[in-house]
Each structure stands twice: as C-alpha cells, then as structure tokens.
Amino acid sequence: MAAPVEILSRLLWIRDAAALPDKALADQLGLEPRDLAAIIQAHPDRFPETLVFHLTAEERQRIPDAPVLAFTEAGAALLTGLVPGHEPALLTLLPAFAEARHVITAQAELSLRVAALEQKLDMVLKLIQGEEVEGAPKERHIGFVTEEDLPKGLKTQQHGEKKR
C-alpha cells in the first residue's frame, strides 16, 4: 500500500491542484510512464485537461525531472478500469493520494493564516510606534459622546427607551 508520506513527497501543486507526476504514478502501479501516456492517448475523451495535465514547456522547466503528464486524484481514479490487473494498487493509492492532498491543502491554508496574522502584527507594531497606518481603526475618544457620534443602532435603541 502506498504511504501518504511517500505520495506527499512526490505530489506537485500545478494549476491550483494537487497532482502526481506520471513517473510517480507509474512507479506505484509497476508500469512505465509511456504506458500511462498510451492509455491517455487511447481515451482522450475520458481524461479532460482538468484531471490529467499535459505540462507546458514553462511548467517543465520549473520542475526537476519534469514529467510529461500529471494526474489529479480524480485523473488517477479514472485509470481504475483501464489498467487491467492493477486495480488493487490503484485502490490503495487513492486514499493515500487523498490524505496527501489534504495535508498540502491544510499547509496552504495555514500559510495564508500566518501571513494575515503577520500583516496584523505589523500594523499593531506600527501603531504602537506612532506611525500612521492605512486601514487602521480610527481613534475613539474616551468620555462623553454626543448623540450624533453614537453608532446608528444605539441611537434607535435609546430613543425607544425614552418613549417608554
């Protein structure tokens, strides 16, 4: 059975999707990458570009040992009925692929959250140092507030209490 860590180490993030290079998938199935390419060529209507990527020259330059094809989880699942004798290997690979995809997506979400917190912290530090910051909350005065300065919902609530 394919381990999620093994799949995770070979997973690529291409075109906003987690994808497994053809060589990595072929290795898991005991096939050659050209065998997978032949299956894709034999059934082009079954494998849309959103599920099996034909990497562009630019994408291949950025990836070491650049594959020709990259399979999303759904693209790998579509191989199930087309690779005779390798169904069990594919069926054990798919849960590992799903778990690895989950890990990589969680890392991306965590990275976004950390970046947002860093921006907020940077704003707070600048405010503490007395610098002007775009988007910072307006200064509120402590003490008496005129009725015009009250928030809209609070004004109506107070008027209702006066009428009672």
PDB file of C-alpha atoms in Angstrom:
ATOM      1  CA  MET A   1       0.000   0.000   0.000  1.00  0.00           C
ATOM      2  CA  ALA A   2       1.226   3.491  -0.866  1.00  0.00           C
ATOM      3  CA  ALA A   3       2.087   5.580   2.156  1.00  0.00           C
ATOM      4  CA  PRO A   4       0.668   9.136   2.296  1.00  0.00           C
ATOM      5  CA  VAL A   5       4.148  10.449   3.164  1.00  0.00           C
ATOM      6  CA  GLU A   6       5.596   8.803   0.054  1.00  0.00           C
ATOM      7  CA  ILE A   7       2.842  10.279  -2.120  1.00  0.00           C
ATOM      8  CA  LEU A   8       3.149  13.667  -0.395  1.00  0.00           C
ATOM      9  CA  SER A   9       6.868  13.837  -1.174  1.00  0.00           C
ATOM     10  CA  ARG A  10       6.137  13.333  -4.880  1.00  0.00           C
ATOM     11  CA  LEU A  11       2.994  15.468  -5.120  1.00  0.00           C
ATOM     12  CA  LEU A  12       3.110  18.654  -7.208  1.00  0.00           C
ATOM     13  CA  TRP A  13       0.946  21.748  -6.923  1.00  0.00           C
ATOM     14  CA  ILE A  14       0.115  22.613 -10.540  1.00  0.00           C
ATOM     15  CA  ARG A  15      -2.615  24.923 -11.823  1.00  0.00           C
ATOM     16  CA  ASP A  16      -4.154  25.193  -8.354  1.00  0.00           C
ATOM     17  CA  ALA A  17      -4.481  21.432  -7.964  1.00  0.00           C
ATOM     18  CA  ALA A  18      -2.532  18.653  -6.281  1.00  0.00           C
ATOM     19  CA  ALA A  19      -1.185  16.324  -8.962  1.00  0.00           C
ATOM     20  CA  LEU A  20       1.001  13.250  -9.088  1.00  0.00           C
ATOM     21  CA  PRO A  21       3.631  13.120 -11.862  1.00  0.00           C
ATOM     22  CA  ASP A  22       3.274  10.320 -14.390  1.00  0.00           C
ATOM     23  CA  LYS A  23       6.540   8.688 -13.243  1.00  0.00           C
ATOM     24  CA  ALA A  24       5.417   8.584  -9.600  1.00  0.00           C
ATOM     25  CA  LEU A  25       2.044   7.110 -10.535  1.00  0.00           C
ATOM     26  CA  ALA A  26       3.631   4.616 -12.919  1.00  0.00           C
ATOM     27  CA  ASP A  27       6.085   3.545 -10.172  1.00  0.00           C
ATOM     28  CA  GLN A  28       3.185   2.931  -7.765  1.00  0.00           C
ATOM     29  CA  LEU A  29       1.429   0.791 -10.363  1.00  0.00           C
ATOM     30  CA  GLY A  30       4.519  -1.048 -11.606  1.00  0.00           C
ATOM     31  CA  LEU A  31       4.185   0.481 -15.074  1.00  0.00           C
ATOM     32  CA  GLU A  32       6.202   2.812 -17.277  1.00  0.00           C
ATOM     33  CA  PRO A  33       5.142   6.450 -17.801  1.00  0.00           C
ATOM     34  CA  ARG A  34       4.789   5.725 -21.540  1.00  0.00           C
ATOM     35  CA  ASP A  35       2.133   3.077 -20.664  1.00  0.00           C
ATOM     36  CA  LEU A  36       0.087   5.746 -18.882  1.00  0.00           C
ATOM     37  CA  ALA A  37       0.559   8.148 -21.813  1.00  0.00           C
ATOM     38  CA  ALA A  38      -0.685   5.433 -24.193  1.00  0.00           C
ATOM     39  CA  ILE A  39      -3.833   4.938 -22.086  1.00  0.00           C
ATOM     40  CA  ILE A  40      -4.487   8.687 -22.088  1.00  0.00           C
ATOM     41  CA  GLN A  41      -3.988   8.869 -25.871  1.00  0.00           C
ATOM     42  CA  ALA A  42      -6.314   5.903 -26.393  1.00  0.00           C
ATOM     43  CA  HIS A  43      -9.098   7.545 -24.337  1.00  0.00           C
ATOM     44  CA  PRO A  44      -8.756  11.342 -24.769  1.00  0.00           C
ATOM     45  CA  ASP A  45     -12.464  11.991 -24.111  1.00  0.00           C
ATOM     46  CA  ARG A  46     -12.225  10.229 -20.737  1.00  0.00           C
ATOM     47  CA  PHE A  47      -9.308  12.341 -19.460  1.00  0.00           C
ATOM     48  CA  PRO A  48     -10.050  16.078 -19.645  1.00  0.00           C
ATOM     49  CA  GLU A  49      -7.198  18.566 -19.196  1.00  0.00           C
ATOM     50  CA  THR A  50      -8.544  19.490 -15.751  1.00  0.00           C
ATOM     51  CA  LEU A  51      -7.863  15.944 -14.474  1.00  0.00           C
ATOM     52  CA  VAL A  52      -4.705  14.993 -16.377  1.00  0.00           C
ATOM     53  CA  PHE A  53      -2.351  17.850 -17.192  1.00  0.00           C
ATOM     54  CA  HIS A  54      -0.062  17.861 -20.190  1.00  0.00           C
ATOM     55  CA  LEU A  55       2.663  20.052 -18.743  1.00  0.00           C
ATOM     56  CA  THR A  56       3.717  23.104 -20.730  1.00  0.00           C
ATOM     57  CA  ALA A  57       7.370  23.783 -21.531  1.00  0.00           C
ATOM     58  CA  GLU A  58       7.401  26.552 -18.901  1.00  0.00           C
ATOM     59  CA  GLU A  59       5.999  24.230 -16.207  1.00  0.00           C
ATOM     60  CA  ARG A  60       8.511  21.542 -17.126  1.00  0.00           C
ATOM     61  CA  GLN A  61      11.410  23.994 -16.729  1.00  0.00           C
ATOM     62  CA  ARG A  62      10.377  24.758 -13.131  1.00  0.00           C
ATOM     63  CA  ILE A  63      10.054  21.113 -12.074  1.00  0.00           C
ATOM     64  CA  PRO A  64      13.071  18.861 -11.546  1.00  0.00           C
ATOM     65  CA  ASP A  65      12.817  15.585 -13.513  1.00  0.00           C
ATOM     66  CA  ALA A  66       9.864  17.158 -15.277  1.00  0.00           C
ATOM     67  CA  PRO A  67       7.052  14.781 -16.108  1.00  0.00           C
ATOM     68  CA  VAL A  68       5.076  14.922 -19.332  1.00  0.00           C
ATOM     69  CA  LEU A  69       1.779  14.274 -17.549  1.00  0.00           C
ATOM     70  CA  ALA A  70       0.464  14.995 -14.078  1.00  0.00           C
ATOM     71  CA  PHE A  71      -2.609  13.249 -12.654  1.00  0.00           C
ATOM     72  CA  THR A  72      -5.035  14.769 -10.173  1.00  0.00           C
ATOM     73  CA  GLU A  73      -6.683  12.432  -7.699  1.00  0.00           C
ATOM     74  CA  ALA A  74      -9.737  12.139  -9.984  1.00  0.00           C
ATOM     75  CA  GLY A  75      -7.491  11.581 -13.004  1.00  0.00           C
ATOM     76  CA  ALA A  76      -5.770   8.693 -11.228  1.00  0.00           C
ATOM     77  CA  ALA A  77      -9.154   7.255 -10.230  1.00  0.00           C
ATOM     78  CA  LEU A  78     -10.244   7.261 -13.881  1.00  0.00           C
ATOM     79  CA  LEU A  79      -7.443   4.804 -14.639  1.00  0.00           C
ATOM     80  CA  THR A  80      -9.088   2.148 -12.464  1.00  0.00           C
ATOM     81  CA  GLY A  81     -10.987   0.358 -15.226  1.00  0.00           C
ATOM     82  CA  LEU A  82      -8.322   0.920 -17.864  1.00  0.00           C
ATOM     83  CA  VAL A  83      -5.274  -0.700 -16.278  1.00  0.00           C
ATOM     84  CA  PRO A  84      -6.088  -4.411 -16.100  1.00  0.00           C
ATOM     85  CA  GLY A  85      -4.545  -6.248 -13.175  1.00  0.00           C
ATOM     86  CA  HIS A  86      -3.547  -3.027 -11.378  1.00  0.00           C
ATOM     87  CA  GLU A  87      -6.910  -2.161  -9.809  1.00  0.00           C
ATOM     88  CA  PRO A  88      -5.840  -3.196  -6.272  1.00  0.00           C
ATOM     89  CA  ALA A  89      -2.750  -0.981  -6.465  1.00  0.00           C
ATOM     90  CA  LEU A  90      -4.872   1.951  -7.648  1.00  0.00           C
ATOM     91  CA  LEU A  91      -7.462   1.383  -4.933  1.00  0.00           C
ATOM     92  CA  THR A  92      -4.783   1.516  -2.229  1.00  0.00           C
ATOM     93  CA  LEU A  93      -3.128   4.523  -3.868  1.00  0.00           C
ATOM     94  CA  LEU A  94      -6.267   6.694  -3.920  1.00  0.00           C
ATOM     95  CA  PRO A  95      -6.741   7.019  -0.118  1.00  0.00           C
ATOM     96  CA  ALA A  96      -3.042   7.880   0.255  1.00  0.00           C
ATOM     97  CA  PHE A  97      -3.418  10.466  -2.524  1.00  0.00           C
ATOM     98  CA  ALA A  98      -6.466  11.962  -0.787  1.00  0.00           C
ATOM     99  CA  GLU A  99      -4.650  12.197   2.544  1.00  0.00           C
ATOM    100  CA  ALA A 100      -1.576  13.772   0.930  1.00  0.00           C
ATOM    101  CA  ARG A 101      -3.806  16.271  -0.908  1.00  0.00           C
ATOM    102  CA  HIS A 102      -5.466  17.121   2.406  1.00  0.00           C
ATOM    103  CA  VAL A 103      -2.074  17.742   4.044  1.00  0.00           C
ATOM    104  CA  ILE A 104      -0.857  20.003   1.245  1.00  0.00           C
ATOM    105  CA  THR A 105      -4.122  21.976   1.236  1.00  0.00           C
ATOM    106  CA  ALA A 106      -4.010  22.375   5.022  1.00  0.00           C
ATOM    107  CA  GLN A 107      -0.430  23.663   4.741  1.00  0.00           C
ATOM    108  CA  ALA A 108      -1.522  26.238   2.151  1.00  0.00           C
ATOM    109  CA  GLU A 109      -4.420  27.396   4.354  1.00  0.00           C
ATOM    110  CA  LEU A 110      -2.142  27.642   7.388  1.00  0.00           C
ATOM    111  CA  SER A 111       0.362  29.640   5.370  1.00  0.00           C
ATOM    112  CA  LEU A 112      -2.363  32.130   4.399  1.00  0.00           C
ATOM    113  CA  ARG A 113      -3.496  32.467   8.017  1.00  0.00           C
ATOM    114  CA  VAL A 114       0.070  33.073   9.223  1.00  0.00           C
ATOM    115  CA  ALA A 115       0.581  35.723   6.517  1.00  0.00           C
ATOM    116  CA  ALA A 116      -2.628  37.506   7.589  1.00  0.00           C
ATOM    117  CA  LEU A 117      -1.543  37.436  11.244  1.00  0.00           C
ATOM    118  CA  GLU A 118       1.876  38.813  10.300  1.00  0.00           C
ATOM    119  CA  GLN A 119       0.196  41.721   8.496  1.00  0.00           C
ATOM    120  CA  LYS A 120      -1.984  42.474  11.538  1.00  0.00           C
ATOM    121  CA  LEU A 121       1.001  42.257  13.863  1.00  0.00           C
ATOM    122  CA  ASP A 122       2.954  44.602  11.603  1.00  0.00           C
ATOM    123  CA  MET A 123       0.047  47.089  11.736  1.00  0.00           C
ATOM    124  CA  VAL A 124      -0.137  46.879  15.544  1.00  0.00           C
ATOM    125  CA  LEU A 125       3.619  47.427  15.885  1.00  0.00           C
ATOM    126  CA  LYS A 126       3.462  50.485  13.626  1.00  0.00           C
ATOM    127  CA  LEU A 127       0.530  51.886  15.624  1.00  0.00           C
ATOM    128  CA  ILE A 128       2.409  51.338  18.900  1.00  0.00           C
ATOM    129  CA  GLN A 129       5.407  53.170  17.436  1.00  0.00           C
ATOM    130  CA  GLY A 130       3.124  56.072  16.475  1.00  0.00           C
ATOM    131  CA  GLU A 131       3.327  55.605  12.720  1.00  0.00           C
ATOM    132  CA  GLU A 132       0.284  56.232  10.550  1.00  0.00           C
ATOM    133  CA  VAL A 133      -1.086  53.057   9.042  1.00  0.00           C
ATOM    134  CA  GLU A 134      -3.538  52.692   6.171  1.00  0.00           C
ATOM    135  CA  GLY A 135      -6.655  50.773   7.165  1.00  0.00           C
ATOM    136  CA  ALA A 136      -6.048  51.249  10.890  1.00  0.00           C
ATOM    137  CA  PRO A 137      -9.148  51.810  13.027  1.00  0.00           C
ATOM    138  CA  LYS A 138      -9.977  55.459  13.704  1.00  0.00           C
ATOM    139  CA  GLU A 139      -9.088  56.819  17.091  1.00  0.00           C
ATOM    140  CA  ARG A 140     -12.003  56.926  19.540  1.00  0.00           C
ATOM    141  CA  HIS A 141     -12.116  59.452  22.328  1.00  0.00           C
ATOM    142  CA  ILE A 142     -12.799  58.289  25.854  1.00  0.00           C
ATOM    143  CA  GLY A 143     -15.573  60.059  27.754  1.00  0.00           C
ATOM    144  CA  PHE A 144     -18.766  61.871  26.794  1.00  0.00           C
ATOM    145  CA  VAL A 145     -20.054  61.216  23.276  1.00  0.00           C
ATOM    146  CA  THR A 146     -22.654  63.377  21.614  1.00  0.00           C
ATOM    147  CA  GLU A 147     -25.785  61.732  20.221  1.00  0.00           C
ATOM    148  CA  GLU A 148     -24.584  62.380  16.657  1.00  0.00           C
ATOM    149  CA  ASP A 149     -21.436  60.349  17.316  1.00  0.00           C
ATOM    150  CA  LEU A 150     -23.324  57.309  18.622  1.00  0.00           C
ATOM    151  CA  PRO A 151     -23.495  54.271  16.347  1.00  0.00           C
ATOM    152  CA  LYS A 152     -26.736  54.089  14.358  1.00  0.00           C
ATOM    153  CA  GLY A 153     -28.238  51.058  16.158  1.00  0.00           C
ATOM    154  CA  LEU A 154     -27.511  52.520  19.581  1.00  0.00           C
ATOM    155  CA  LYS A 155     -29.321  55.784  18.744  1.00  0.00           C
ATOM    156  CA  THR A 156     -32.583  53.994  17.865  1.00  0.00           C
ATOM    157  CA  GLN A 157     -32.339  51.766  20.918  1.00  0.00           C
ATOM    158  CA  GLN A 158     -32.005  54.764  23.238  1.00  0.00           C
ATOM    159  CA  HIS A 159     -34.890  56.651  21.562  1.00  0.00           C
ATOM    160  CA  GLY A 160     -37.150  53.612  22.119  1.00  0.00           C
ATOM    161  CA  GLU A 161     -36.263  53.561  25.822  1.00  0.00           C
ATOM    162  CA  LYS A 162     -37.058  57.298  26.209  1.00  0.00           C
ATOM    163  CA  LYS A 163     -40.568  56.842  24.801  1.00  0.00           C
ATOM    164  CA  ARG A 164     -41.487  54.233  27.438  1.00  0.00           C
TER     165      ARG A 164
END
